[in-house]
């Protein structure tokens, strides 16, 4: 098995992480006090973290989403968003993440008068500050933002236009999130048309709590380049008793077209999309060589990091350094950053980083043999 230190040191790439799902508990308490938010169940950071994680692990996406009231509640001021975003960058970098795309729905932070643009600007400013601090601490990271529209709201066109306005300042794509049931991707075609017309990037939460129709609409109507979660693609795959596998039309399309799957194993267990890590479709999909990527989704709600997700996969499936590198390169190939930037990170950060770790492993084996 991989050691925790090896996993932490390994360069990692993250494509699916929510800004409002990764706050430090102590920061929530501080911001609640500073901005007079009175909705917290406790002001003890450890107790708050435990309360949020218990609330998230209820095997329902809709119930999982309820836990965000307290994080969004303290993200209604510019300085609060800057702090949260800066700490996000620092925390990811300290965990060995070399490249991250972190998403947030700016409409969630407009309760006290901030505009969509002001929220995005604060988010990007926080990433800039956090990136500088991380580099000074010896943990360089590249941070990008994805602007999300909420399914249950009616501002997707505004949010899409906002995403495009900030595309040259660090925003790399557009997303829709929230409850899937009752809110199919086809409800937001005007927003997706804006993004496509501007030659911009689209990722959509699809196939998490709802089935194949959600995935099909995301791809064929909305033009999604990546699928947020996408775990239900397994419903279109038949594994026979003799071990042979048959892919349905949609599953074959997703694999043939190399559509990236932004898989979040622990979160999927918490929302009920998978019974356990060992039962998660990521094992079958990686063995069938779908374009699988590993992600955190919500680090606070699920109590995870990129390192803990890889550790769980290694314990369940024995992925080792080779598979970990493959999954990381999958993510970098699928990132929305410009091609030259992606290639630089793969060639100058990811591959050399794993080569060093393999060399260190081989020296340990030689010394003990």
Coordinates of C-alpha atoms in Angstrom, one line a residue:
X1 CA 0.0 0.0 0.0
X2 CA 1.0 3.6 -0.6
X3 CA 2.1 5.5 2.5
X4 CA 0.3 8.7 3.5
X5 CA 3.5 10.7 2.9
X6 CA 3.9 9.3 -0.6
X7 CA 0.3 10.1 -1.5
X8 CA 0.6 13.6 -0.1
X9 CA 3.9 14.3 -2.0
X10 CA 2.5 13.0 -5.3
X11 CA 1.4 15.8 -7.6
X12 CA -2.4 15.8 -7.9
X13 CA -4.9 17.5 -10.1
X14 CA -8.4 18.4 -9.0
X15 CA -11.3 19.2 -11.3
X16 CA -14.4 19.0 -9.0
X17 CA -14.3 20.9 -5.7
X18 CA -16.8 23.4 -4.4
X19 CA -15.5 26.5 -2.7
X20 CA -18.4 26.6 -0.3
X21 CA -17.9 22.9 0.6
X22 CA -14.3 23.3 1.8
X23 CA -14.2 26.0 4.5
X24 CA -12.1 25.5 7.6
X25 CA -14.4 25.1 10.5
X26 CA -12.5 27.7 12.5
X27 CA -13.0 30.1 9.7
X28 CA -16.8 29.6 9.7
X29 CA -16.8 30.4 13.4
X30 CA -14.7 33.5 12.9
X31 CA -16.7 34.8 10.0
X32 CA -20.0 34.1 11.7
X33 CA -18.8 36.2 14.7
X34 CA -17.4 39.0 12.5
X35 CA -20.4 39.3 10.2
X36 CA -23.1 38.5 12.8
X37 CA -24.3 35.3 11.2
X38 CA -26.4 33.5 13.9
X39 CA -27.3 30.2 12.2
X40 CA -24.5 28.0 13.5
X41 CA -25.5 25.1 15.8
X42 CA -22.3 25.5 17.8
X43 CA -19.3 27.9 17.8
X44 CA -16.8 25.1 18.7
X45 CA -14.9 24.3 15.4
X46 CA -14.5 20.6 16.1
X47 CA -18.1 20.2 17.1
X48 CA -19.2 22.2 14.0
X49 CA -17.1 20.0 11.7
X50 CA -18.6 16.9 13.2
X51 CA -22.2 18.3 13.0
X52 CA -21.7 19.2 9.3
X53 CA -20.3 15.8 8.4
X54 CA -23.0 13.9 10.2
X55 CA -25.6 16.0 8.3
X56 CA -24.0 15.4 5.0
X57 CA -23.8 11.6 5.4
X58 CA -27.5 10.9 5.1
X59 CA -27.5 9.0 1.7
X60 CA -29.4 11.7 -0.1
X61 CA -28.2 14.4 -2.4
X62 CA -31.0 16.8 -1.4
X63 CA -30.2 16.3 2.4
X64 CA -26.5 16.6 1.7
X65 CA -27.1 20.0 0.1
X66 CA -28.8 21.3 3.2
X67 CA -25.5 21.4 5.1
X68 CA -24.4 24.3 2.9
X69 CA -26.6 26.8 4.6
X70 CA -23.9 27.6 7.2
X71 CA -21.0 27.9 4.8
X72 CA -22.9 30.1 2.3
X73 CA -24.3 32.0 5.3
X74 CA -20.8 33.4 6.2
X75 CA -19.8 34.1 2.6
X76 CA -22.0 37.2 2.0
X77 CA -19.2 39.8 2.2
X78 CA -16.2 40.4 -0.1
X79 CA -13.5 40.0 2.6
X80 CA -15.1 36.7 3.7
X81 CA -15.0 35.3 0.2
X82 CA -11.4 36.4 -0.3
X83 CA -10.4 34.7 2.9
X84 CA -12.2 31.5 2.1
X85 CA -10.7 31.3 -1.4
X86 CA -7.2 32.1 -0.2
X87 CA -7.4 29.4 2.5
X88 CA -8.8 27.0 -0.1
X89 CA -5.7 27.5 -2.3
X90 CA -3.3 27.1 0.7
X91 CA -5.1 23.9 1.9
X92 CA -5.1 22.2 -1.5
X93 CA -1.4 23.1 -2.1
X94 CA -0.4 21.8 1.3
X95 CA -2.1 18.5 0.3
X96 CA 0.1 18.2 -2.8
X97 CA -2.4 19.5 -5.4
X98 CA -0.5 21.0 -8.3
X99 CA -3.6 22.1 -10.3
X100 CA -7.1 22.8 -9.1
X101 CA -10.4 24.0 -10.7
X102 CA -12.6 25.1 -7.8
X103 CA -16.2 26.0 -8.5
X104 CA -18.7 28.4 -6.8
X105 CA -22.2 29.7 -7.6
X106 CA -21.8 33.5 -7.2
X107 CA -25.6 33.9 -6.9
X108 CA -25.3 32.3 -3.4
X109 CA -23.4 35.3 -2.1
X110 CA -25.7 38.1 -3.2
X111 CA -28.0 38.2 -0.1
X112 CA -26.4 41.4 1.3
X113 CA -26.1 43.2 -2.0
X114 CA -23.0 41.9 -3.7
X115 CA -23.3 41.5 -7.5
X116 CA -22.3 38.4 -9.4
X117 CA -19.2 40.1 -10.7
X118 CA -18.2 41.3 -7.3
X119 CA -18.4 37.7 -6.0
X120 CA -16.3 36.3 -8.8
X121 CA -13.7 39.1 -8.4
X122 CA -13.4 38.3 -4.7
X123 CA -13.1 34.6 -5.4
X124 CA -10.3 35.2 -7.9
X125 CA -8.5 37.7 -5.6
X126 CA -8.6 35.0 -2.9
X127 CA -7.0 32.5 -5.2
X128 CA -4.3 35.0 -6.1
X129 CA -3.4 35.6 -2.5
X130 CA -3.6 31.9 -1.6
X131 CA -1.4 30.9 -4.5
X132 CA 1.2 33.4 -3.5
X133 CA 1.2 32.2 0.1
X134 CA 1.4 28.6 -1.0
X135 CA 4.4 29.3 -3.3
X136 CA 6.1 31.0 -0.4
X137 CA 5.6 27.9 1.7
X138 CA 7.1 25.7 -0.9
X139 CA 3.8 24.4 -2.3
X140 CA 3.2 25.9 -5.7
X141 CA -0.3 25.5 -7.1
X142 CA -2.2 26.7 -10.2
X143 CA -5.8 27.7 -9.2
X144 CA -8.6 28.2 -11.7
X145 CA -12.3 29.0 -11.1
X146 CA -15.4 27.5 -12.5
X147 CA -18.6 29.6 -12.3
X148 CA -21.7 27.6 -11.3
X149 CA -25.4 28.3 -11.8
X150 CA -27.8 26.7 -9.4
X151 CA -30.5 24.5 -10.9
X152 CA -33.2 25.5 -8.5
X153 CA -32.7 29.3 -9.2
X154 CA -33.6 31.2 -12.4
X155 CA -30.3 33.1 -13.1
X156 CA -28.4 30.7 -15.3
X157 CA -28.2 33.1 -18.2
X158 CA -26.9 35.9 -16.0
X159 CA -24.4 33.5 -14.4
X160 CA -23.2 32.3 -17.8
X161 CA -22.7 35.8 -19.0
X162 CA -20.7 36.6 -15.9
X163 CA -18.5 33.5 -16.4
X164 CA -17.6 34.7 -19.9
X165 CA -16.8 38.2 -18.6
X166 CA -14.1 36.8 -16.3
X167 CA -12.7 34.2 -18.6
X168 CA -9.4 36.1 -19.1
X169 CA -8.9 36.6 -15.3
X170 CA -8.9 33.0 -14.1
X171 CA -12.4 31.6 -14.8
X172 CA -12.1 28.6 -17.1
X173 CA -15.6 27.2 -17.4
X174 CA -19.3 27.1 -16.6
X175 CA -21.3 24.6 -14.6
X176 CA -24.8 23.9 -13.3
X177 CA -25.3 22.2 -9.9
X178 CA -27.9 21.5 -7.3
X179 CA -30.7 18.9 -7.2
X180 CA -30.8 16.9 -10.5
X181 CA -34.4 15.4 -10.1
X182 CA -36.8 17.9 -11.6
X183 CA -34.1 20.1 -13.0
X184 CA -32.8 18.5 -16.2
X185 CA -30.0 20.1 -18.2
X186 CA -32.4 21.1 -20.9
X187 CA -33.9 23.7 -18.7
X188 CA -30.7 25.8 -19.1
X189 CA -30.2 25.6 -22.8
X190 CA -30.1 29.4 -23.2
X191 CA -27.2 29.6 -20.8
X192 CA -25.3 26.8 -22.4
X193 CA -25.8 28.4 -25.8
X194 CA -24.1 31.6 -24.5
X195 CA -21.1 29.5 -23.4
X196 CA -20.8 27.5 -26.6
X197 CA -21.2 30.7 -28.8
X198 CA -18.2 32.2 -26.9
X199 CA -16.1 29.0 -27.4
X200 CA -16.0 28.5 -23.7
X201 CA -16.1 25.4 -21.5
X202 CA -19.0 23.4 -20.0
X203 CA -19.1 20.9 -17.2
X204 CA -22.4 19.7 -15.8
X205 CA -23.4 17.9 -12.6
X206 CA -25.0 14.8 -14.2
X207 CA -25.5 11.2 -13.3
X208 CA -25.0 11.7 -9.6
X209 CA -28.4 11.2 -8.0
X210 CA -30.3 10.8 -11.3
X211 CA -29.8 8.3 -14.1
X212 CA -28.8 8.0 -17.7
X213 CA -31.3 10.6 -19.1
X214 CA -29.4 13.3 -17.1
X215 CA -26.1 12.2 -18.6
X216 CA -27.6 12.0 -22.1
X217 CA -29.1 15.4 -22.0
X218 CA -26.0 17.0 -20.6
X219 CA -23.9 15.6 -23.5
X220 CA -26.3 15.7 -26.4
X221 CA -28.4 18.9 -25.7
X222 CA -26.2 21.0 -23.4
X223 CA -22.8 20.3 -24.9
X224 CA -21.0 19.2 -21.7
X225 CA -17.3 18.5 -22.2
X226 CA -17.1 16.8 -18.8
X227 CA -19.6 15.1 -16.5
X228 CA -19.7 16.1 -12.8
X229 CA -19.8 12.8 -11.1
X230 CA -21.3 10.7 -13.9
X231 CA -21.5 7.6 -11.7
X232 CA -24.8 6.4 -13.1
X233 CA -23.1 5.7 -16.5
X234 CA -22.6 2.3 -14.9
X235 CA -26.3 1.7 -15.4
X236 CA -25.6 1.3 -19.1
X237 CA -22.9 -1.4 -18.5
X238 CA -23.7 -5.1 -18.2
X239 CA -21.1 -7.3 -16.4
X240 CA -21.9 -11.0 -17.0
X241 CA -21.2 -13.9 -14.6
X242 CA -18.3 -15.0 -16.8
X243 CA -16.6 -11.6 -16.4
X244 CA -17.4 -10.3 -19.9
X245 CA -18.7 -6.7 -20.2
X246 CA -21.1 -5.1 -22.6
X247 CA -21.4 -1.4 -23.0
X248 CA -24.7 0.2 -24.0
X249 CA -24.8 3.0 -26.6
X250 CA -24.4 5.8 -24.2
X251 CA -21.6 4.2 -22.1
X252 CA -19.8 3.4 -25.3
X253 CA -20.1 6.9 -26.5
X254 CA -18.8 8.3 -23.3
X255 CA -15.8 6.0 -23.4
X256 CA -15.1 6.3 -27.1
X257 CA -15.3 10.1 -27.0
X258 CA -13.1 10.2 -23.8
X259 CA -15.6 12.2 -21.9
X260 CA -14.0 12.9 -18.5
X261 CA -15.9 11.7 -15.4
X262 CA -15.3 13.9 -12.4
X263 CA -15.7 11.2 -9.8
X264 CA -15.9 11.9 -6.1
X265 CA -16.0 8.6 -4.3
X266 CA -16.5 9.5 -0.7
X267 CA -19.1 12.2 -1.5
X268 CA -21.0 9.6 -3.7
X269 CA -21.1 7.3 -0.7
X270 CA -22.5 10.1 1.5
X271 CA -25.2 11.0 -1.0
X272 CA -26.2 7.4 -1.6
X273 CA -24.9 7.2 -5.2
X274 CA -22.7 4.3 -4.1
X275 CA -23.0 1.9 -1.2
X276 CA -19.3 2.1 -0.2
X277 CA -15.9 2.9 -1.7
X278 CA -15.4 -0.8 -2.6
X279 CA -18.8 -0.8 -4.4
X280 CA -18.1 2.5 -6.2
X281 CA -18.3 2.3 -10.0
X282 CA -14.9 4.0 -10.2
X283 CA -13.3 0.5 -10.0
X284 CA -15.1 -0.9 -13.0
X285 CA -14.8 2.3 -15.0
X286 CA -11.1 2.6 -14.4
X287 CA -10.5 -1.0 -15.4
X288 CA -12.6 -0.4 -18.6
X289 CA -10.4 2.7 -19.2
X290 CA -13.0 5.4 -19.2
X291 CA -11.5 8.9 -18.7
X292 CA -11.8 8.6 -14.9
X293 CA -10.6 11.4 -12.6
X294 CA -10.5 11.5 -8.8
X295 CA -12.0 14.5 -6.9
X296 CA -13.1 15.7 -3.5
X297 CA -16.4 17.5 -4.2
X298 CA -16.8 19.0 -0.7
X299 CA -13.8 18.6 1.6
X300 CA -15.6 19.9 4.7
X301 CA -18.9 18.1 4.3
X302 CA -17.3 14.7 3.4
X303 CA -14.2 15.2 5.7
X304 CA -11.9 14.4 2.8
X305 CA -8.8 15.6 0.9
X306 CA -7.3 14.5 -2.4
X307 CA -4.8 12.5 -0.4
X308 CA -7.5 10.7 1.6
X309 CA -9.5 9.9 -1.5
X310 CA -6.4 8.3 -3.1
X311 CA -5.6 6.5 0.1
X312 CA -9.2 5.1 0.2
X313 CA -8.9 3.9 -3.4
X314 CA -5.5 2.4 -2.8
X315 CA -6.9 0.5 0.2
X316 CA -9.9 -0.7 -1.7
X317 CA -8.3 -1.5 -5.1
X318 CA -4.5 -1.4 -4.7
X319 CA -4.1 1.3 -7.3
X320 CA -0.4 2.1 -6.5
X321 CA 1.7 4.9 -7.9
X322 CA 1.2 3.9 -11.5
X323 CA -2.5 4.2 -11.4
X324 CA -2.4 7.3 -9.3
X325 CA -0.3 8.9 -12.0
X326 CA -2.6 7.8 -14.7
X327 CA -5.6 9.2 -12.9
X328 CA -3.7 12.5 -12.4
X329 CA -2.8 12.8 -16.0
X330 CA -6.4 12.0 -17.0
X331 CA -7.4 15.0 -14.9
X332 CA -4.7 17.3 -16.5
X333 CA -5.7 16.2 -20.0
X334 CA -9.3 17.0 -19.1
X335 CA -8.6 20.4 -17.5
X336 CA -10.0 23.6 -18.9
X337 CA -6.7 25.4 -18.7
X338 CA -5.1 26.2 -22.1
X339 CA -3.3 23.4 -23.8
X340 CA 0.2 24.8 -23.3
X341 CA -0.4 25.2 -19.6
X342 CA -1.8 21.7 -19.2
X343 CA 1.2 20.3 -21.1
X344 CA 3.7 22.2 -19.0
X345 CA 2.2 20.9 -15.8
X346 CA 2.2 17.3 -17.0
X347 CA 5.7 17.5 -18.3
X348 CA 7.3 19.7 -15.6
X349 CA 5.4 18.8 -12.5
X350 CA 3.4 15.6 -12.7
X351 CA 5.7 13.2 -14.6
X352 CA 8.9 14.3 -12.8
X353 CA 7.1 14.1 -9.4
X354 CA 6.0 10.6 -9.9
X355 CA 9.4 9.6 -11.3
X356 CA 11.0 10.8 -8.1
X357 CA 8.6 8.9 -5.9
X358 CA 9.1 5.7 -7.9
X359 CA 12.8 6.1 -7.6
X360 CA 12.5 6.6 -3.8
X361 CA 10.3 3.5 -3.6
X362 CA 12.8 1.4 -5.5
X363 CA 15.6 2.6 -3.2
X364 CA 13.6 1.5 -0.2
X365 CA 12.9 -1.9 -1.7
X366 CA 16.5 -2.4 -2.6
X367 CA 17.6 -1.5 0.9
X368 CA 15.2 -3.9 2.6
X369 CA 15.7 -6.8 0.1

